[in-house]
Short mmCIF file of C-alpha atoms and ligand atoms in Angstrom, two decimals:
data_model
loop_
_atom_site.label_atom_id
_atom_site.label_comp_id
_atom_site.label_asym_id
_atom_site.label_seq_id
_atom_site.Cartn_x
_atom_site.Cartn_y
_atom_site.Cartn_z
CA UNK A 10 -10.39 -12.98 3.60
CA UNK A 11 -9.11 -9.70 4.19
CA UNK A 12 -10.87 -6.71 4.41
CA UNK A 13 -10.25 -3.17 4.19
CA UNK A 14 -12.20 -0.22 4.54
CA UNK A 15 -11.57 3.14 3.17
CA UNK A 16 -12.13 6.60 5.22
CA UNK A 17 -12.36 8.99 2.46
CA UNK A 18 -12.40 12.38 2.15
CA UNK A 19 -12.90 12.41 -1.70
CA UNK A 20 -14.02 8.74 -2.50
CA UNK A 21 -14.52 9.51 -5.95
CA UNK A 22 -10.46 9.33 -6.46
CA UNK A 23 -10.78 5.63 -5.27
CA UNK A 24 -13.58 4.51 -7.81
CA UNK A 25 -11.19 2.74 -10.36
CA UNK A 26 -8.15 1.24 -8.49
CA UNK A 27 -9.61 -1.81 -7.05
CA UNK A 28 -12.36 -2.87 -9.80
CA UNK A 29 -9.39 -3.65 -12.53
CA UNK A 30 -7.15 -6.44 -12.85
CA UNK A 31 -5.58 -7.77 -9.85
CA UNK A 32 -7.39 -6.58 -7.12
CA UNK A 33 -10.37 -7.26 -8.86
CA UNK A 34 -10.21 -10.80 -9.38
CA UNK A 35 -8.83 -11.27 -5.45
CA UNK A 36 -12.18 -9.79 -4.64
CA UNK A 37 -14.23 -11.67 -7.42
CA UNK A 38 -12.27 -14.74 -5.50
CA UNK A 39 -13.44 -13.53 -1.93
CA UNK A 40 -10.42 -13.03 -0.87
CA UNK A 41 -10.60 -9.24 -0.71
CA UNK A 42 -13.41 -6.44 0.18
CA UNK A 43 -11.99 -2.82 -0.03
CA UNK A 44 -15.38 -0.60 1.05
CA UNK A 45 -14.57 3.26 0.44
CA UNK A 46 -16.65 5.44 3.24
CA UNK A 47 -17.26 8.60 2.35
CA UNK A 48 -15.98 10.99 5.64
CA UNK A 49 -18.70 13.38 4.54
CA UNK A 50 -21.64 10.57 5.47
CA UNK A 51 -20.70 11.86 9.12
CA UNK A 52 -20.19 16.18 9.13
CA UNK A 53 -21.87 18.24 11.02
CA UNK A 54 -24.76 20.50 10.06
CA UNK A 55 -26.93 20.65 7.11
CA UNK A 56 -23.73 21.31 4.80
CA UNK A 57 -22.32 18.30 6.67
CA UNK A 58 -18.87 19.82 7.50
CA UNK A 59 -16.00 17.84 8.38
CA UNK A 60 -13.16 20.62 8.61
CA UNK A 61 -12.80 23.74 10.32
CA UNK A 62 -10.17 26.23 10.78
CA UNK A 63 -6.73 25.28 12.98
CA UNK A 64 -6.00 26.37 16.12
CA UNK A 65 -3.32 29.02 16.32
CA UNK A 66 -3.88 30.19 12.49
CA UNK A 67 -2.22 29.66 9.59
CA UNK A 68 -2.92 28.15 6.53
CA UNK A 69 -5.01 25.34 6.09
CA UNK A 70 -8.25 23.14 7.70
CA UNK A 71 -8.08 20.34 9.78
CA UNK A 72 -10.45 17.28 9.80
CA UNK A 73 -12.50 17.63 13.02
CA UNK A 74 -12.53 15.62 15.35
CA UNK A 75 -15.95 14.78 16.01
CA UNK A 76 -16.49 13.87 12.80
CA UNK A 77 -13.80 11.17 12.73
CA UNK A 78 -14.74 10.14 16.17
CA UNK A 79 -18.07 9.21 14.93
CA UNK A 80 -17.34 7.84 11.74
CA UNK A 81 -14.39 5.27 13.23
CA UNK A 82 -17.07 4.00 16.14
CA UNK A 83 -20.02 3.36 13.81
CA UNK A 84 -17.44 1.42 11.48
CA UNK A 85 -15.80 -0.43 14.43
CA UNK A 86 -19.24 -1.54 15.54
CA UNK A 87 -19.38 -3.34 12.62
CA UNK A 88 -16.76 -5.65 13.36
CA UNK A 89 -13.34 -4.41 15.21
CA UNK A 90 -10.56 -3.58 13.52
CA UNK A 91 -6.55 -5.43 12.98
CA UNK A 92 -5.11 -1.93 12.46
CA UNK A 93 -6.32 1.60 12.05
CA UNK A 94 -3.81 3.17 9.59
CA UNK A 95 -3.74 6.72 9.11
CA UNK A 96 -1.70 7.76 5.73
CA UNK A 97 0.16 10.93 6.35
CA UNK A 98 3.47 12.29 5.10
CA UNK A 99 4.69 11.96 8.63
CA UNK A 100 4.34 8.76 8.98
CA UNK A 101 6.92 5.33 8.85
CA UNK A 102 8.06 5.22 4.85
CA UNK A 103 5.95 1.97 3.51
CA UNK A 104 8.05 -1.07 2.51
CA UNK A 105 7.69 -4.35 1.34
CA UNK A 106 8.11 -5.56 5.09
CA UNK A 107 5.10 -3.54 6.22
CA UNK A 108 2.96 -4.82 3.12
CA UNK A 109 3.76 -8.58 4.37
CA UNK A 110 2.85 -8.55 7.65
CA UNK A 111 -0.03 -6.40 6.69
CA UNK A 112 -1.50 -8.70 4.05
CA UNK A 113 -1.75 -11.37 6.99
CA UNK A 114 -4.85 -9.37 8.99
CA UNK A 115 -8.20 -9.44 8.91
CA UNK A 116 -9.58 -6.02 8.82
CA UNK A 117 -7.80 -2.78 8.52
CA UNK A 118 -9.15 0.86 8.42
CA UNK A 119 -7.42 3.18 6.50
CA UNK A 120 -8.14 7.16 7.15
CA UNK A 121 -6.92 9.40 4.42
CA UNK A 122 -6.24 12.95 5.73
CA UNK A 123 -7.11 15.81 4.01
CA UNK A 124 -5.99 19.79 3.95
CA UNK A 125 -3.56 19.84 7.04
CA UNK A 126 -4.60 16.67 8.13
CA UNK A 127 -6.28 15.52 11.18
CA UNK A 128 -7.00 17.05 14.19
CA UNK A 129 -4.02 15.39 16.53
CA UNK A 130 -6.20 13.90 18.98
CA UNK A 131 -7.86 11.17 16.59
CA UNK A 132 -3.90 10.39 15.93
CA UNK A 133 -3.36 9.64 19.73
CA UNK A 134 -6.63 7.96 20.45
CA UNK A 135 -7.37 5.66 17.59
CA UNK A 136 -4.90 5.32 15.65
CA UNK A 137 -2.49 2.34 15.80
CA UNK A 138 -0.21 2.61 12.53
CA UNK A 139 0.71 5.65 10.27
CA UNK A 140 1.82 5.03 7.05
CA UNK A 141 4.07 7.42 4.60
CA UNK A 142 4.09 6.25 0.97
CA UNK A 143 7.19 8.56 0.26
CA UNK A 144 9.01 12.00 1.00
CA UNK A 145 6.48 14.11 -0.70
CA UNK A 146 2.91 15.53 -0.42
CA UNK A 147 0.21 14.57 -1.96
CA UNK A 148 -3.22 16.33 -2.01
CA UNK A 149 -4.70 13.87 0.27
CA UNK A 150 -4.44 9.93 1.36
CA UNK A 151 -6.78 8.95 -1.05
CA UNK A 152 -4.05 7.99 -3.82
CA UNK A 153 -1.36 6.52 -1.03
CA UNK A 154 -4.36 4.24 0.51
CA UNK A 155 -4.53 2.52 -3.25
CA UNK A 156 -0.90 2.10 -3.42
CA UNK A 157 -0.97 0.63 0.35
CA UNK A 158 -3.96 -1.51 -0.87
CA UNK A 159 -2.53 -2.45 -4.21
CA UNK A 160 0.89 -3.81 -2.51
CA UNK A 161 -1.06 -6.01 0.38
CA UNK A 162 -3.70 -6.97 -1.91
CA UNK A 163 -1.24 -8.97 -4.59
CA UNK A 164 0.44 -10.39 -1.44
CA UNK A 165 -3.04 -12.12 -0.11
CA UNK A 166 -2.52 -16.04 -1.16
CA UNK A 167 -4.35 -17.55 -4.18
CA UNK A 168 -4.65 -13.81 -5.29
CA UNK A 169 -1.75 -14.19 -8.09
CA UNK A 170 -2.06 -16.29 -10.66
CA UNK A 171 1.24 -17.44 -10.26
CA UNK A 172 1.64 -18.37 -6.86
CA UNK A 173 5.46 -18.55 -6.38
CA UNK A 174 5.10 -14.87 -8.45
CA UNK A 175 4.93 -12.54 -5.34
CA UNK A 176 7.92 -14.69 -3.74
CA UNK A 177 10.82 -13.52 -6.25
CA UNK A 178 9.83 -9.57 -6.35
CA UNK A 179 12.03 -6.87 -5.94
CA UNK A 180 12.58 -6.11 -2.02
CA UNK A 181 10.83 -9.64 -1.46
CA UNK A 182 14.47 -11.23 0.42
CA UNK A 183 15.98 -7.22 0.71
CA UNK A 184 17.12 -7.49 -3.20
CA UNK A 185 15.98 -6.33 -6.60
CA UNK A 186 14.80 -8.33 -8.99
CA UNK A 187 16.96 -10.07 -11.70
CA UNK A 188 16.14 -8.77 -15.31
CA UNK A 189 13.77 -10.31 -17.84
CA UNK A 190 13.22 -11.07 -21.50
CA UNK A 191 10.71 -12.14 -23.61
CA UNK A 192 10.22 -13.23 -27.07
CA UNK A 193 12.26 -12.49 -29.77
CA UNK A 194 15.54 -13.67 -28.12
CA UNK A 195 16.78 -11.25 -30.85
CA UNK A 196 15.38 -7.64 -30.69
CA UNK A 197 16.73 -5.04 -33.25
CA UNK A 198 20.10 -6.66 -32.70
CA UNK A 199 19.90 -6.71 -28.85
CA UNK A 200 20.25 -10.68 -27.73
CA UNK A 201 18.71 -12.45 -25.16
CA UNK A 202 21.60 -13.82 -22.23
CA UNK A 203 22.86 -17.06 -23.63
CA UNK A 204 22.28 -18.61 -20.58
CA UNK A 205 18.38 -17.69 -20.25
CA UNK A 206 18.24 -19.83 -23.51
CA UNK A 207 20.00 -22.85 -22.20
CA UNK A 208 17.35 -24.72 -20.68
CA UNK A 209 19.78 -25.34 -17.48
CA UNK A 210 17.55 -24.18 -14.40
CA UNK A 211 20.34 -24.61 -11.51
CA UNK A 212 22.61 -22.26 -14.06
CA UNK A 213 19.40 -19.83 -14.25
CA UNK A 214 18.75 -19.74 -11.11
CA UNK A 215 22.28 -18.70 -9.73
CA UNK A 216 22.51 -16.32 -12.58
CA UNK A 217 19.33 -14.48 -11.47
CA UNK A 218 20.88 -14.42 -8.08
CA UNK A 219 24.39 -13.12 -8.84
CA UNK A 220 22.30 -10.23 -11.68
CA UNK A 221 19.98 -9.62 -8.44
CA UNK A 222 23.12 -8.80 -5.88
CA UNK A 223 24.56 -6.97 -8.26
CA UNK A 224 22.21 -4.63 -9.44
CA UNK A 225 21.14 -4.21 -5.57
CA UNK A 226 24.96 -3.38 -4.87
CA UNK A 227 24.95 -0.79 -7.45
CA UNK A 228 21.19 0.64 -7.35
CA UNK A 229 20.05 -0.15 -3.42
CA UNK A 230 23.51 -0.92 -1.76
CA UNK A 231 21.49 0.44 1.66
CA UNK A 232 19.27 -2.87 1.27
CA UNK A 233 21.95 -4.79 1.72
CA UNK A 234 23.38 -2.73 4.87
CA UNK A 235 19.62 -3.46 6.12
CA UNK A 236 19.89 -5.65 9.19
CA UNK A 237 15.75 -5.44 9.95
CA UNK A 238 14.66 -7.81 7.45
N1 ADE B 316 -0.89 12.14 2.39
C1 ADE B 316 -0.27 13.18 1.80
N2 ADE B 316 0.95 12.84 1.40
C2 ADE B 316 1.13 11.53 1.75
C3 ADE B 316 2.20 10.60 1.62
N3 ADE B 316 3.37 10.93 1.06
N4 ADE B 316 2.03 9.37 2.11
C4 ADE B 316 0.87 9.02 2.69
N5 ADE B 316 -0.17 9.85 2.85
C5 ADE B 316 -0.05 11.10 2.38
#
């Protein structure tokens, strides 16, 4: 059983992710409980503020301190936490790697920052991993703590269908994954490989290997160059 809680600046954005398809059934299964807090439950005053103006000027808020403070305590007294991720653009790029290791803990805490973030001194004090989803910006966490939750979620065991399914993805052993047909074998003219149709699975299986290298030597050659697998 894994589970994940959700420090959320606007939980609203998080309301539909995790109650469709895969992510609902690991829950419906046990296997997964993704609680979105709402950051606000904890601000300050009677309009319950949780940003204020940086330091030094410029543009921008920053998440306060206090507030965070308080809202990581009360939801570590419920039970302590694996890893207390903090998505940010600044962060270590997410990978398959990090979803694996991740997918093997018992409770996480993910903080989504908001504005210009969070006040640095929640970074140094309780935060133990942050997490980058990509080289760009995005309004807030919010969406980057879904994709982080999507990837570990499918990764928990008995949560796909098809156990041996999560095994042969893309980035899975540092290569792509192989192409795939379906029915009709012939589409508009375009035929299936001859070999997919022969019924040999040794033959499959080494072509699915040799389509995999290649298209990782022509699409990814860095993975392969990737010594920290
Ligand atoms: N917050 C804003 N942009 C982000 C990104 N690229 N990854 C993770 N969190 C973010």
């Amino acid at each position: 059983m894994l589970e994940i809680d959700i420090l959320a600046v606007v939980p609203g954005l998080l309301e539909g992710p995790f109650s469709h398809s895969m992510l609902q059934r690991a829950t419906e299964k046990g296997l997964l409980r993704v609680r979105v807090i709402d950051l606000r439950n904890y601000g300050k005053g009677s309009y319950h503020q949780i940003d204020d103006y940086a330091f030094g000027g410029g543009a921008g808020m920053v998440l306060m301190p206090q507030v965070l403070a308080d809202a990581i305590r009360d939801l570590q007294a419920q039970g302590a936490y694996d890893e207390i991720i903090y998505l940010t653009p600044d962060g270590q790029t997410f990978n398959q790697k990090t979803a694996n290791r991740l997918s093997l803990k018992s409770r996480l805490l993910l903080i989504c920052g908001h504005y210009k973030g969070i006040d640095e001194r929640i970074r140094q004090k309780f935060v133990t991993l942050e997490i980058s989803i990509g080289d760009y910006v995005l309004s807030g966490g919010e969406l980057a703590a879904a994709v982080v939750v999507d990837a570990i979620g499918r990764l928990i065991p008995g949560v796909l269908n098809d156990e041996t399914s999560a095994l042969t993805d893309s980035f899975q052993d540092q290569l792509l994954a192989p192409p795939v047909y379906t029915r009709p074998a012939d589409f508009e003219g375009m035929t299936v490989p001859d070999i997919l149709l022969s019924g040999h699975e040794a033959r499959i299986e080494e072509w699915r290997y040799e389509q995999s290298l290649a298209r990782t030597k022509s699409r990814r050659p860095d993975l392969l160059q990737d010594e920290d697998v």
